[in-house]
CSV table of C-alpha atoms and ligand atoms in Angstrom, one decimal:
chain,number,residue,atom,x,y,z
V,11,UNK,CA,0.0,0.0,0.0
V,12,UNK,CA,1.7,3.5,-1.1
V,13,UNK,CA,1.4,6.2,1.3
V,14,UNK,CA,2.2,9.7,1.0
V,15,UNK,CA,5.5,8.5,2.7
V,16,UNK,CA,6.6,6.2,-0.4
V,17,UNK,CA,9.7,7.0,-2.1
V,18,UNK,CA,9.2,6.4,-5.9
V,19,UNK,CA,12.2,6.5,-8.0
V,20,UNK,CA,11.0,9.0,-10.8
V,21,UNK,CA,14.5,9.4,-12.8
V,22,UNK,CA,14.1,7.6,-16.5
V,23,UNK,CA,10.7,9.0,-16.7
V,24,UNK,CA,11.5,11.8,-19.1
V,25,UNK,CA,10.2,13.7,-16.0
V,26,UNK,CA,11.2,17.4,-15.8
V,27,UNK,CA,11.4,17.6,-12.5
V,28,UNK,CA,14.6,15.3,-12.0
V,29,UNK,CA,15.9,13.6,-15.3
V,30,UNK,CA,16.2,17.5,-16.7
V,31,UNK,CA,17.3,18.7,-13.6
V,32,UNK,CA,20.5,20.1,-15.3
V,33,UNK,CA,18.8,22.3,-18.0
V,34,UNK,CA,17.9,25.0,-15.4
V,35,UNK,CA,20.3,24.5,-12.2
V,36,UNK,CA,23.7,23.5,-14.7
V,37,UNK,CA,24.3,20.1,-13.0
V,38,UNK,CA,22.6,16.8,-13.0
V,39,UNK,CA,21.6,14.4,-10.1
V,40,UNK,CA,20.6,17.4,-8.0
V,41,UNK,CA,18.0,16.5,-5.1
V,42,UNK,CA,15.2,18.7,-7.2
V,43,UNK,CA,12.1,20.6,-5.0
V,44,UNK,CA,11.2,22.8,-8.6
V,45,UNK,CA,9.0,23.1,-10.8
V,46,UNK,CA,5.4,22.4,-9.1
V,47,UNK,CA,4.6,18.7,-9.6
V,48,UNK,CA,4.9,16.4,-6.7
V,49,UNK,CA,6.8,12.9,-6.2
V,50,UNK,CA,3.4,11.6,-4.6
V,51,UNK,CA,2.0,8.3,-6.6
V,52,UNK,CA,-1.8,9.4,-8.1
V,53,UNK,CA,-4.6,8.1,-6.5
V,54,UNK,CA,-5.0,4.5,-6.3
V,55,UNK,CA,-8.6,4.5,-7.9
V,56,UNK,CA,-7.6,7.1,-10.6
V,57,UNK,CA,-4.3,4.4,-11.3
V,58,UNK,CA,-7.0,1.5,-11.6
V,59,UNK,CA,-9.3,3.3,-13.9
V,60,UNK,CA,-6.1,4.9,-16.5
V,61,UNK,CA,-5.2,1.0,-15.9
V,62,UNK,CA,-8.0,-1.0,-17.2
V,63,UNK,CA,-8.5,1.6,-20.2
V,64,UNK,CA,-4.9,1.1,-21.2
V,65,UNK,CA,-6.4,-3.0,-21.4
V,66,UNK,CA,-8.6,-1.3,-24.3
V,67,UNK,CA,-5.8,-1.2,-27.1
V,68,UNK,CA,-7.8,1.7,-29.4
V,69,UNK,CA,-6.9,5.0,-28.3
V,70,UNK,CA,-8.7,6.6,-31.3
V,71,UNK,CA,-10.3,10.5,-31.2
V,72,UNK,CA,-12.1,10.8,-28.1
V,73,UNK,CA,-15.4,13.4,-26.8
V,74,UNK,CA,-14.8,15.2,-23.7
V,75,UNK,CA,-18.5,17.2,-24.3
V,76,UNK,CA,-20.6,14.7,-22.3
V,77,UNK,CA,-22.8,14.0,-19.1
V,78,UNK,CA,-20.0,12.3,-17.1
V,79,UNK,CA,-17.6,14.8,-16.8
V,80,UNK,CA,-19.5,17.7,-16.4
V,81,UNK,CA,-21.3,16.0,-13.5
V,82,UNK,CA,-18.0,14.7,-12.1
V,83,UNK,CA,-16.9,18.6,-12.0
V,84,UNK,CA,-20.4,19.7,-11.0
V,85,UNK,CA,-20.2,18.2,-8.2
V,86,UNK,CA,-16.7,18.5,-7.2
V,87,UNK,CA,-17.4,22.1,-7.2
V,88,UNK,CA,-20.4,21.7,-4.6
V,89,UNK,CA,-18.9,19.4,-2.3
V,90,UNK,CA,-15.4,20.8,-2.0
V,91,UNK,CA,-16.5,24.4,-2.6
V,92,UNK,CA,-20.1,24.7,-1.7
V,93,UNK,CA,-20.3,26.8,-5.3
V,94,UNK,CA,-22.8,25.5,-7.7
V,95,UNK,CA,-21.6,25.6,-11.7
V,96,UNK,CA,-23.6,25.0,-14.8
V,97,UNK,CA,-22.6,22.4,-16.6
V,98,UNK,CA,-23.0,24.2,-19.8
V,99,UNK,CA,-19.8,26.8,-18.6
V,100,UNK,CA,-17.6,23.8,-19.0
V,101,UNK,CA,-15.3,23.9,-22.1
V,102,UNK,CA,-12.1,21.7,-22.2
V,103,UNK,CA,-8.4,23.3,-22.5
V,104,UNK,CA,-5.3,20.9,-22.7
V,105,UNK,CA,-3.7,23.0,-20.3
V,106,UNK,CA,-4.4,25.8,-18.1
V,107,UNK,CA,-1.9,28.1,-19.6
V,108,UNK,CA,-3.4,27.3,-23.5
V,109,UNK,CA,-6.6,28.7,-22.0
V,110,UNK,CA,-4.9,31.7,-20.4
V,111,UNK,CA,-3.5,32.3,-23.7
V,112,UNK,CA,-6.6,31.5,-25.7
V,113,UNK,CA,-8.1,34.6,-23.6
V,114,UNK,CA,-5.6,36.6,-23.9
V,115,UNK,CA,-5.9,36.5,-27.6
V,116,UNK,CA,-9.7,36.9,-27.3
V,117,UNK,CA,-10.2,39.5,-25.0
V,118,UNK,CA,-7.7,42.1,-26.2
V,119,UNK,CA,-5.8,43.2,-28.7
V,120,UNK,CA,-2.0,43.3,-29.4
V,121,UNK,CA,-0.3,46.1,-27.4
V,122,UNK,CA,-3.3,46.5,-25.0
V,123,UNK,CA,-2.2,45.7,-21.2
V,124,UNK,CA,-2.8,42.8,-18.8
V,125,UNK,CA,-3.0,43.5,-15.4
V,126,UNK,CA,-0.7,41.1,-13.4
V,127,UNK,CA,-0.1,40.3,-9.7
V,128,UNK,CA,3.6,40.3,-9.0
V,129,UNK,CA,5.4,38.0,-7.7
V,130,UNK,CA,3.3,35.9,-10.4
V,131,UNK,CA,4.0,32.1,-11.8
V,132,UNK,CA,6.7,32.5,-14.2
V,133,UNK,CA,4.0,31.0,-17.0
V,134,UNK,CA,2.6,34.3,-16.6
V,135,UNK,CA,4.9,36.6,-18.2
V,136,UNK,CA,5.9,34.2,-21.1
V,137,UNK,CA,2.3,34.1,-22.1
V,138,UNK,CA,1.3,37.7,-21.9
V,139,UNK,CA,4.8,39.1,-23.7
V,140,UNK,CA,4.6,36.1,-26.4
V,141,UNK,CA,1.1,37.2,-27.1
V,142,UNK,CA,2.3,40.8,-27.6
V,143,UNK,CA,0.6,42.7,-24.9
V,144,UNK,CA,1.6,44.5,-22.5
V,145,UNK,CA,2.3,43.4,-18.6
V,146,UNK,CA,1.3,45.7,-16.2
V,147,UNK,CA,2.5,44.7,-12.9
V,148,UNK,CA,0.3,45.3,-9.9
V,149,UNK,CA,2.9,44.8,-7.4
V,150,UNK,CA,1.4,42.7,-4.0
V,151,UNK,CA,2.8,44.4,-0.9
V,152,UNK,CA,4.9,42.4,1.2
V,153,UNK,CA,4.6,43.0,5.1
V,154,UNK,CA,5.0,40.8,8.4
V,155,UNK,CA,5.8,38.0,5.9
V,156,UNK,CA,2.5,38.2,4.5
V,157,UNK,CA,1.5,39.4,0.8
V,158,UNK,CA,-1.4,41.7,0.6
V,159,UNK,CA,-3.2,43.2,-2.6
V,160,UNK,CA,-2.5,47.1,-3.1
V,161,UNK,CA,-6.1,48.2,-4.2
V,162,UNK,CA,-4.9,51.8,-4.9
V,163,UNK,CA,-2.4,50.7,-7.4
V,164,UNK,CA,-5.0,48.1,-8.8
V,165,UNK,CA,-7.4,50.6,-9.3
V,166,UNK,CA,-4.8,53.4,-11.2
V,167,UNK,CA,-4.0,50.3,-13.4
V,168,UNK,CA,-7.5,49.0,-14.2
V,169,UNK,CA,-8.5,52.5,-14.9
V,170,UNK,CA,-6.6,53.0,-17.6
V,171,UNK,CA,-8.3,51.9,-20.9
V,172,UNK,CA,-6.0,50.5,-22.6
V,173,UNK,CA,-5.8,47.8,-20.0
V,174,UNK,CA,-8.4,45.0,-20.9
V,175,UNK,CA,-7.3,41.8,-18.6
V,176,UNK,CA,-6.8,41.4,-15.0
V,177,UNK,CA,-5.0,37.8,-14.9
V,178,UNK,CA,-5.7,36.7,-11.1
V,179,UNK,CA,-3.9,33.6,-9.8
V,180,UNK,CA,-6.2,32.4,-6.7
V,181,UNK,CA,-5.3,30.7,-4.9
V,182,UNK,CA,-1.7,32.9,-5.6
V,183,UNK,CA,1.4,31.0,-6.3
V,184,UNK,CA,4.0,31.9,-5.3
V,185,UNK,CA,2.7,33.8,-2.5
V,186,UNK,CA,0.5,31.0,-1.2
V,187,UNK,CA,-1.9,33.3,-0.6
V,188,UNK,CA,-6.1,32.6,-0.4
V,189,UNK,CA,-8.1,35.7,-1.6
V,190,UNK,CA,-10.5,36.1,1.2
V,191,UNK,CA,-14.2,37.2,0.4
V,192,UNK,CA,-13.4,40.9,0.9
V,193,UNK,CA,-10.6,41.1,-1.6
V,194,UNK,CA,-12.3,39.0,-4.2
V,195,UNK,CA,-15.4,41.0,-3.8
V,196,UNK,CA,-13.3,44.3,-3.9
V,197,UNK,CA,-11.6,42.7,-7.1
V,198,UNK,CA,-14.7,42.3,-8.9
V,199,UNK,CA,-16.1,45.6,-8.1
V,200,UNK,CA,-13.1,47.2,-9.6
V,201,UNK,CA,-13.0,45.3,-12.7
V,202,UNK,CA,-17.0,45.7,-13.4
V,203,UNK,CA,-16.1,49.6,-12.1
V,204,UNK,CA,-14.0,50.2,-15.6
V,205,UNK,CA,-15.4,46.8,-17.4
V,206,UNK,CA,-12.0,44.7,-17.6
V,207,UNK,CA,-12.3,41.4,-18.1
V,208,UNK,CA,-11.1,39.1,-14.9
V,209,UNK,CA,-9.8,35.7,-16.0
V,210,UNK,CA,-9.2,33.9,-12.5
V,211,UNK,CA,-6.3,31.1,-13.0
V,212,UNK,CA,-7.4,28.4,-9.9
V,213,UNK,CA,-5.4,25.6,-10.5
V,214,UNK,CA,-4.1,25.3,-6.5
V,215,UNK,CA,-7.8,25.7,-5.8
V,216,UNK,CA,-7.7,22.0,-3.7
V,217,UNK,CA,-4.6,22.5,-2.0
V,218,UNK,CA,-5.7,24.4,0.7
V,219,UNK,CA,-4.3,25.0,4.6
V,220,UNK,CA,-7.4,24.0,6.8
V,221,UNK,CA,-8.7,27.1,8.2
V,222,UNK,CA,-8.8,28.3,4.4
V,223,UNK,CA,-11.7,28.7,2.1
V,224,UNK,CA,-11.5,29.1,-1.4
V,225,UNK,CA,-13.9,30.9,-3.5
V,226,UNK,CA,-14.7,30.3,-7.1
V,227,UNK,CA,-14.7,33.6,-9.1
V,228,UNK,CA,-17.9,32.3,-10.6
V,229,UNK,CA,-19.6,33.0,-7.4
V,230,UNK,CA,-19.4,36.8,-7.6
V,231,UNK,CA,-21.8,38.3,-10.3
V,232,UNK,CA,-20.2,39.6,-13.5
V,233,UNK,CA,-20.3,38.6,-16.7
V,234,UNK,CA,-16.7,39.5,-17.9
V,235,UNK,CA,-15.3,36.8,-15.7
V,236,UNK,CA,-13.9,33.0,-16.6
V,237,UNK,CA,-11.7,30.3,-14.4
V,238,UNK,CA,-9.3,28.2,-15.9
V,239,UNK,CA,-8.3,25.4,-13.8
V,240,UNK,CA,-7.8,21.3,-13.9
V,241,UNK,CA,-7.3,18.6,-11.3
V,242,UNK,CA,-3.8,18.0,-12.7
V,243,UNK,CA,-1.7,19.7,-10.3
V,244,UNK,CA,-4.2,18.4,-7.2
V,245,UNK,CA,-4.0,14.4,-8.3
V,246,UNK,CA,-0.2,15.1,-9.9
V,247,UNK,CA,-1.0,14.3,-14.0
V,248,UNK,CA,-0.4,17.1,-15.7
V,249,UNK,CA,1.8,14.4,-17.9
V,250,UNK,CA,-1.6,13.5,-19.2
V,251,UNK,CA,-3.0,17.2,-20.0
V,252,UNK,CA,-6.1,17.9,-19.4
V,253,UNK,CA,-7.5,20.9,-18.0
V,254,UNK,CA,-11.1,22.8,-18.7
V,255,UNK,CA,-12.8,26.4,-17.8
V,256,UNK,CA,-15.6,27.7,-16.8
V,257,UNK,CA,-16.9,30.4,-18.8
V,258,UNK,CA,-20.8,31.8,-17.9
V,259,UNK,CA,-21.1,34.2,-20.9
V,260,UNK,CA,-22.8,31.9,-23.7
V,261,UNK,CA,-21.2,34.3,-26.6
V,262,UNK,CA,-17.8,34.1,-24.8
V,263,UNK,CA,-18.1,30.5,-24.7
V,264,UNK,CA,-18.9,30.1,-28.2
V,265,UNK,CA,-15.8,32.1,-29.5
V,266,UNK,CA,-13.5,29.7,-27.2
V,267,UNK,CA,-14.4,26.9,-28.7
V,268,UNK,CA,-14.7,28.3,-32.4
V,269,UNK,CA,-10.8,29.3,-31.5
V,270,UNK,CA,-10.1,26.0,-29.6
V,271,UNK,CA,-11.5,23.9,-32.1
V,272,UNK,CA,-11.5,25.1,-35.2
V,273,UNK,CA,-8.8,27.8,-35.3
V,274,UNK,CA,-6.3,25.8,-33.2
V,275,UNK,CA,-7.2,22.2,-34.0
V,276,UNK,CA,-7.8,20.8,-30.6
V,277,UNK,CA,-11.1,18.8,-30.5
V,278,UNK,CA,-10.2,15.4,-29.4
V,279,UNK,CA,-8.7,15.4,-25.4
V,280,UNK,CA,-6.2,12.8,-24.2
V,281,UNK,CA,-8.5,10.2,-23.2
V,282,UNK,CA,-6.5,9.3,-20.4
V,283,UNK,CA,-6.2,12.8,-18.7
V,284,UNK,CA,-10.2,13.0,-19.0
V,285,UNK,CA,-11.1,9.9,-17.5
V,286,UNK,CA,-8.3,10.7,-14.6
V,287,UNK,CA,-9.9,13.7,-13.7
V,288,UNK,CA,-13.3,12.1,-13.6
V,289,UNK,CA,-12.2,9.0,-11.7
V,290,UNK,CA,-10.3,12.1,-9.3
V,291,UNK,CA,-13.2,13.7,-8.7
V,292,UNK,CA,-16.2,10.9,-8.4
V,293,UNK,CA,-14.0,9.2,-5.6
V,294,UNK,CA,-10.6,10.9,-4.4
V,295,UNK,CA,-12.5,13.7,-2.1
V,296,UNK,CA,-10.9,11.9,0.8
V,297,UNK,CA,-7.2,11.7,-1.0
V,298,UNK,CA,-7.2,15.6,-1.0
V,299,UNK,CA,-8.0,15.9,2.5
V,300,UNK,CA,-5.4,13.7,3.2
V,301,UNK,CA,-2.8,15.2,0.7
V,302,UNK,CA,-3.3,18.4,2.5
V,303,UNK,CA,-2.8,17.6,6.0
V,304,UNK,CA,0.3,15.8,5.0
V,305,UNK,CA,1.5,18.8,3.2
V,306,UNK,CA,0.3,20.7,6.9
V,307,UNK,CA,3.0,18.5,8.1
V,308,UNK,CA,6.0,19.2,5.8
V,309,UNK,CA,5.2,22.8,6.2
V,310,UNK,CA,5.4,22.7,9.8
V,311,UNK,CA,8.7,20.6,9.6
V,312,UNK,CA,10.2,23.0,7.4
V,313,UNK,CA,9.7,25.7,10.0
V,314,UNK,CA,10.8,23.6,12.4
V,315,UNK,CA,14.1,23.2,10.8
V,316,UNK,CA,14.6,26.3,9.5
V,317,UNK,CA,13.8,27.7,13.2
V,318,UNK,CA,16.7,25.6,14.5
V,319,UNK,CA,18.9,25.5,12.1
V,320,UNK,CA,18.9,28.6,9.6
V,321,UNK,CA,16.4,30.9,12.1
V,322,UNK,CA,17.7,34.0,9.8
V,323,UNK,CA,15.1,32.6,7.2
V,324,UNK,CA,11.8,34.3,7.3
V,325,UNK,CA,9.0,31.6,5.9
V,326,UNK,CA,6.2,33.8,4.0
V,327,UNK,CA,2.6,32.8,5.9
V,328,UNK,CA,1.1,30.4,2.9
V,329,UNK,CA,-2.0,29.6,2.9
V,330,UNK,CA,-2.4,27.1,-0.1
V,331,UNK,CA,0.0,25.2,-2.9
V,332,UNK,CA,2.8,23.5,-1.9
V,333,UNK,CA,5.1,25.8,-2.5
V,334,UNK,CA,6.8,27.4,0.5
V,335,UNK,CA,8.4,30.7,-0.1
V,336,UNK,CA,11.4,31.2,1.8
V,337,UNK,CA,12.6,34.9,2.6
V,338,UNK,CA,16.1,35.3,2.5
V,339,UNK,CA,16.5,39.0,2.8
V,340,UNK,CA,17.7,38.8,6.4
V,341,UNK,CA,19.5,35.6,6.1
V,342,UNK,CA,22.5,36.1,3.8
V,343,UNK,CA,23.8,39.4,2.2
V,344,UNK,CA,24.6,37.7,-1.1
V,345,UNK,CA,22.1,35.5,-3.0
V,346,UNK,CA,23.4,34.6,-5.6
V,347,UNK,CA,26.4,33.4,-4.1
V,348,UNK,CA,23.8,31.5,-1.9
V,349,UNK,CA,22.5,30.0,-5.4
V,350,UNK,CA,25.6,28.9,-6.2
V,351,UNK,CA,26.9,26.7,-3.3
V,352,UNK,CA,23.2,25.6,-2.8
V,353,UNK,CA,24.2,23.5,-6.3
V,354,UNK,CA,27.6,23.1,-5.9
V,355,UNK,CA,27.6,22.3,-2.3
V,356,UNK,CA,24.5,21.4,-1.1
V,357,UNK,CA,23.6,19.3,-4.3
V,358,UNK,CA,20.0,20.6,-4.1
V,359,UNK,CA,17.6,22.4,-6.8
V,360,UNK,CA,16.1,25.2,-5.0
V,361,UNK,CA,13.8,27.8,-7.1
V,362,UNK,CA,15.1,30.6,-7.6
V,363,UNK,CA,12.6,33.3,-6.6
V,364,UNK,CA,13.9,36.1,-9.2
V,365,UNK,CA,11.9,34.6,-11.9
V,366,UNK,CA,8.7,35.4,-10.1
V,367,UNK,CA,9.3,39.1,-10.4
V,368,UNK,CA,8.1,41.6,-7.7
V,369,UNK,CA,10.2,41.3,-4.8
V,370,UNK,CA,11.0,37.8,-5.8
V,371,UNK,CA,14.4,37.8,-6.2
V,372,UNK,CA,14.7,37.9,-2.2
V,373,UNK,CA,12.9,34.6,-2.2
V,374,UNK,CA,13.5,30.9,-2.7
V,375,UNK,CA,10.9,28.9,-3.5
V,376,UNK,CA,11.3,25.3,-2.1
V,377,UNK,CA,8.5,22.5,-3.4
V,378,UNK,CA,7.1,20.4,-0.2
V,379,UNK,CA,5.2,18.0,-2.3
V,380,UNK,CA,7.1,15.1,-1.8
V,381,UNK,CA,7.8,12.5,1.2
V,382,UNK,CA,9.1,13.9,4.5
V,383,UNK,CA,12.4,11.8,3.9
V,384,UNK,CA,13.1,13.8,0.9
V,385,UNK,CA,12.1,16.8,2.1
V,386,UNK,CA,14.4,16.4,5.4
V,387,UNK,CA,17.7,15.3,2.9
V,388,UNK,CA,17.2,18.8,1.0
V,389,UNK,CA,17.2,20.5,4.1
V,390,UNK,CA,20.5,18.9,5.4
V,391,UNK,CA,21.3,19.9,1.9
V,392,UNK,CA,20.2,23.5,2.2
V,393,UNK,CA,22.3,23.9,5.2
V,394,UNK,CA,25.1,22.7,3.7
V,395,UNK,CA,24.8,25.8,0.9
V,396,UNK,CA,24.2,27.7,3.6
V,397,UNK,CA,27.4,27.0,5.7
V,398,UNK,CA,29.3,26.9,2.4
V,399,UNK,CA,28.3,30.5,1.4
V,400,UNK,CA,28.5,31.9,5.0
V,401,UNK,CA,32.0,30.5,5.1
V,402,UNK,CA,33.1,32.4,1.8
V,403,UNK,CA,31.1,35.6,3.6
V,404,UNK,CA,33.7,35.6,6.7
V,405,UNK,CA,36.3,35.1,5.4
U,29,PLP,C1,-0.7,29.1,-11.3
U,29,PLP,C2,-0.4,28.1,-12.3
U,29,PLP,N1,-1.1,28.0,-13.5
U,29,PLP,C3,-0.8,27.1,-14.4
U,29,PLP,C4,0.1,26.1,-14.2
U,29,PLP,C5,0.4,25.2,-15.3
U,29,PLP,O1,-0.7,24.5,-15.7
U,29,PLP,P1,-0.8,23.8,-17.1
U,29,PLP,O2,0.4,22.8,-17.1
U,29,PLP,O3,-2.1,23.1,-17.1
U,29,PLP,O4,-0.7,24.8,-18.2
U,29,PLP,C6,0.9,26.1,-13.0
U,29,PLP,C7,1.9,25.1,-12.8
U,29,PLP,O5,2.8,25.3,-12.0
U,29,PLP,C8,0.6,27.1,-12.1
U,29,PLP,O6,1.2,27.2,-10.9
């Protein structure tokens, strides 16, 4: 029986992750905590179902337009987010960042300006300059280790006509952060205020702390408003890609999928990433909840760790993902010295928050999806970068 404890070997996988750990940190056989899939096994019943399709040996063009999965995300949507959907809002995306793109190209023209919440996934400002538009950074404001929204500056920024898009990441990565009802209220109002278009990207929207609650944009009216999201970063798939949105406005709805479809070819899914993320959400309720207080865990190691061992590191208060975001302003005076022995030394892939943008480049940002016996070798690791470069520092 796997637990969340199980070590699986990944390497030979053609996994990103660790067999192309070199391409980004310039070494190979680093101990990886990157790019944000986990080393957990997917869920036994979702394994069993992607096991006795593989038994069917046609794999020929496949419908995801049908009953079964919009009831299997229906209801995933009222039971883990008390938020009802309408089945008819479902369209399917390969991935979440096709989608993102999809809207960016739908929604507003080349040059115009999409508003962008900084530190931001790294995706995010690949997709908006490769589309040609322009990133306006709405900088979150970083005190007591905790990242809040500046409303004035999102305001000045949505005001301004030329900018058509608010890209929201919710819950946030890398800040971890869950937008409370207040802010996503205050969000909305703003956007319907000077009519710019709120795409909501919600693919951490499982992986939750427990006193957290995340809301579905969908829930707040407005008609300018769509979610992309899937249940591959949740159940660890996104090998299979699959994803879908929501999208209320019918018109809207019908221009994606012209666009999708027609313009961009992508009518058939990959059979096995649509039956994964119905067999995920008819019976793996249980596996999230247990994903998430095992996640609880590794956070609260990490602290513990870092408290004892490297108390100069600041952890940033996260709420969701499992992505810790580690503040090393007061901890050493030069990072990228820090990066170096962290690889050299340490033999560990760390993130490296500069990518992020914002006041990322003060960051780390260390993956905790994996077993605690991983997790507590890259922190021995991490030390050891540490000592290395605080060493060369006194000298
Ligand atoms: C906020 C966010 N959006 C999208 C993605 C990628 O999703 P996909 O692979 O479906 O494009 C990630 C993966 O890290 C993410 O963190």
């Amino acid at each position: 029986m796997m637990s969340f404890d199980t070590i699986i070997d990944r390497t030979g996988t053609y996994c990103t992750q660790w067999d192309y750990v070199k391409d980004r940190f310039g070494e190979p056989g680093l101990l990886p905590f990157t790019i944000s899939d986990t080393d957990f096994m997917i869920p036994e019943e979702v394994l069993e179902t992607l096991k006795k399709r593989i038994e069917h040996p046609v794999f020929g063009y496949t419908r995801w337009n049908h009953y079964e999965l919009k009831e299997a995300i229906k209801r995933w949507y009222q039971i883990r987010f008390e938020t009802k959907i309408d089945e008819d809002w479902i369209m399917y995306t390969p991935t979440v960042i096709y989608a993102v793109s999809a809207f960016i190209q739908l929604i507003t023209e080349k040059g115009q300006g999409v508003i962008l919440q900084t530190p931001a996934y790294d995706a995010f400002f690949k997709v908006i300059q490769d589309n040609e538009r322009q990133l306006v950074e709405n900088q979150l404001i970083y005190e007591n280790n905790y990242y809040r929204i500046d409303f004035t500056d999102l305001e000045q920024k949505l005001a301004q006509p030329e900018n058509k898009l608010l890209l929201l990441c919710s819950p946030h990565n890398p800040t971890g952060r869950v937008w409370k009802q207040w802010e996503l209220e205050k969000i909305v109002a703003l956007c319907r205020r000077y009519s710019v278009f709120l795409l909501s990207d919600e693919i951490h929207m499982d992986i939750t702390g427990r006193e957290q609650t995340h809301l579905p944009v969908t829930r707040f009216p407005y008609e300018q408003i769509a979610i992309v999201t899937s249940g591959t970063k949740t159940f660890n798939f996104p090998g299979l890609t699959f994803a879908y949105t929501l999208i209320p406005d019918p018109q809207l709805r019908e221009t994606f999928q012209k666009k999708s479809k027609n313009a961009d070819g992508l009518s058939s899914p990959n059979v096995l990433g649509m039956l994964a993320t119905m067999s995920a959400y008819q019976s793996c309720g249980y596996w999230v909840d247990d994903l998430n207080r095992y996640l609880e865990k590794n956070q609260q190691y990490v602290k513990a760790f870092l408290q004892k061992n490297l108390p100069a590191i600041k952890v940033a208060e996260i709420e969701a993902t499992y992505l810790m975001w580690l503040d090393l302003s007061e901890a050493v005076s030069d990072i990228s010295l820090l990066r170096k022995k962290l690889v050299s030394v340490g033999k560990v892939a760390i993130m490296d928050g500069t990518i992020y943008g914002g006041n990322g480049a003060q960051f780390l940002r260390l993956n905790i999806g994996c077993p605690k016996a991983k997790l507590a070798d890259g922190l021995n690791r991490m030390l050891k970068g540490f000592e290395a470069a605080a060493k060369i520092e006194n000298e």
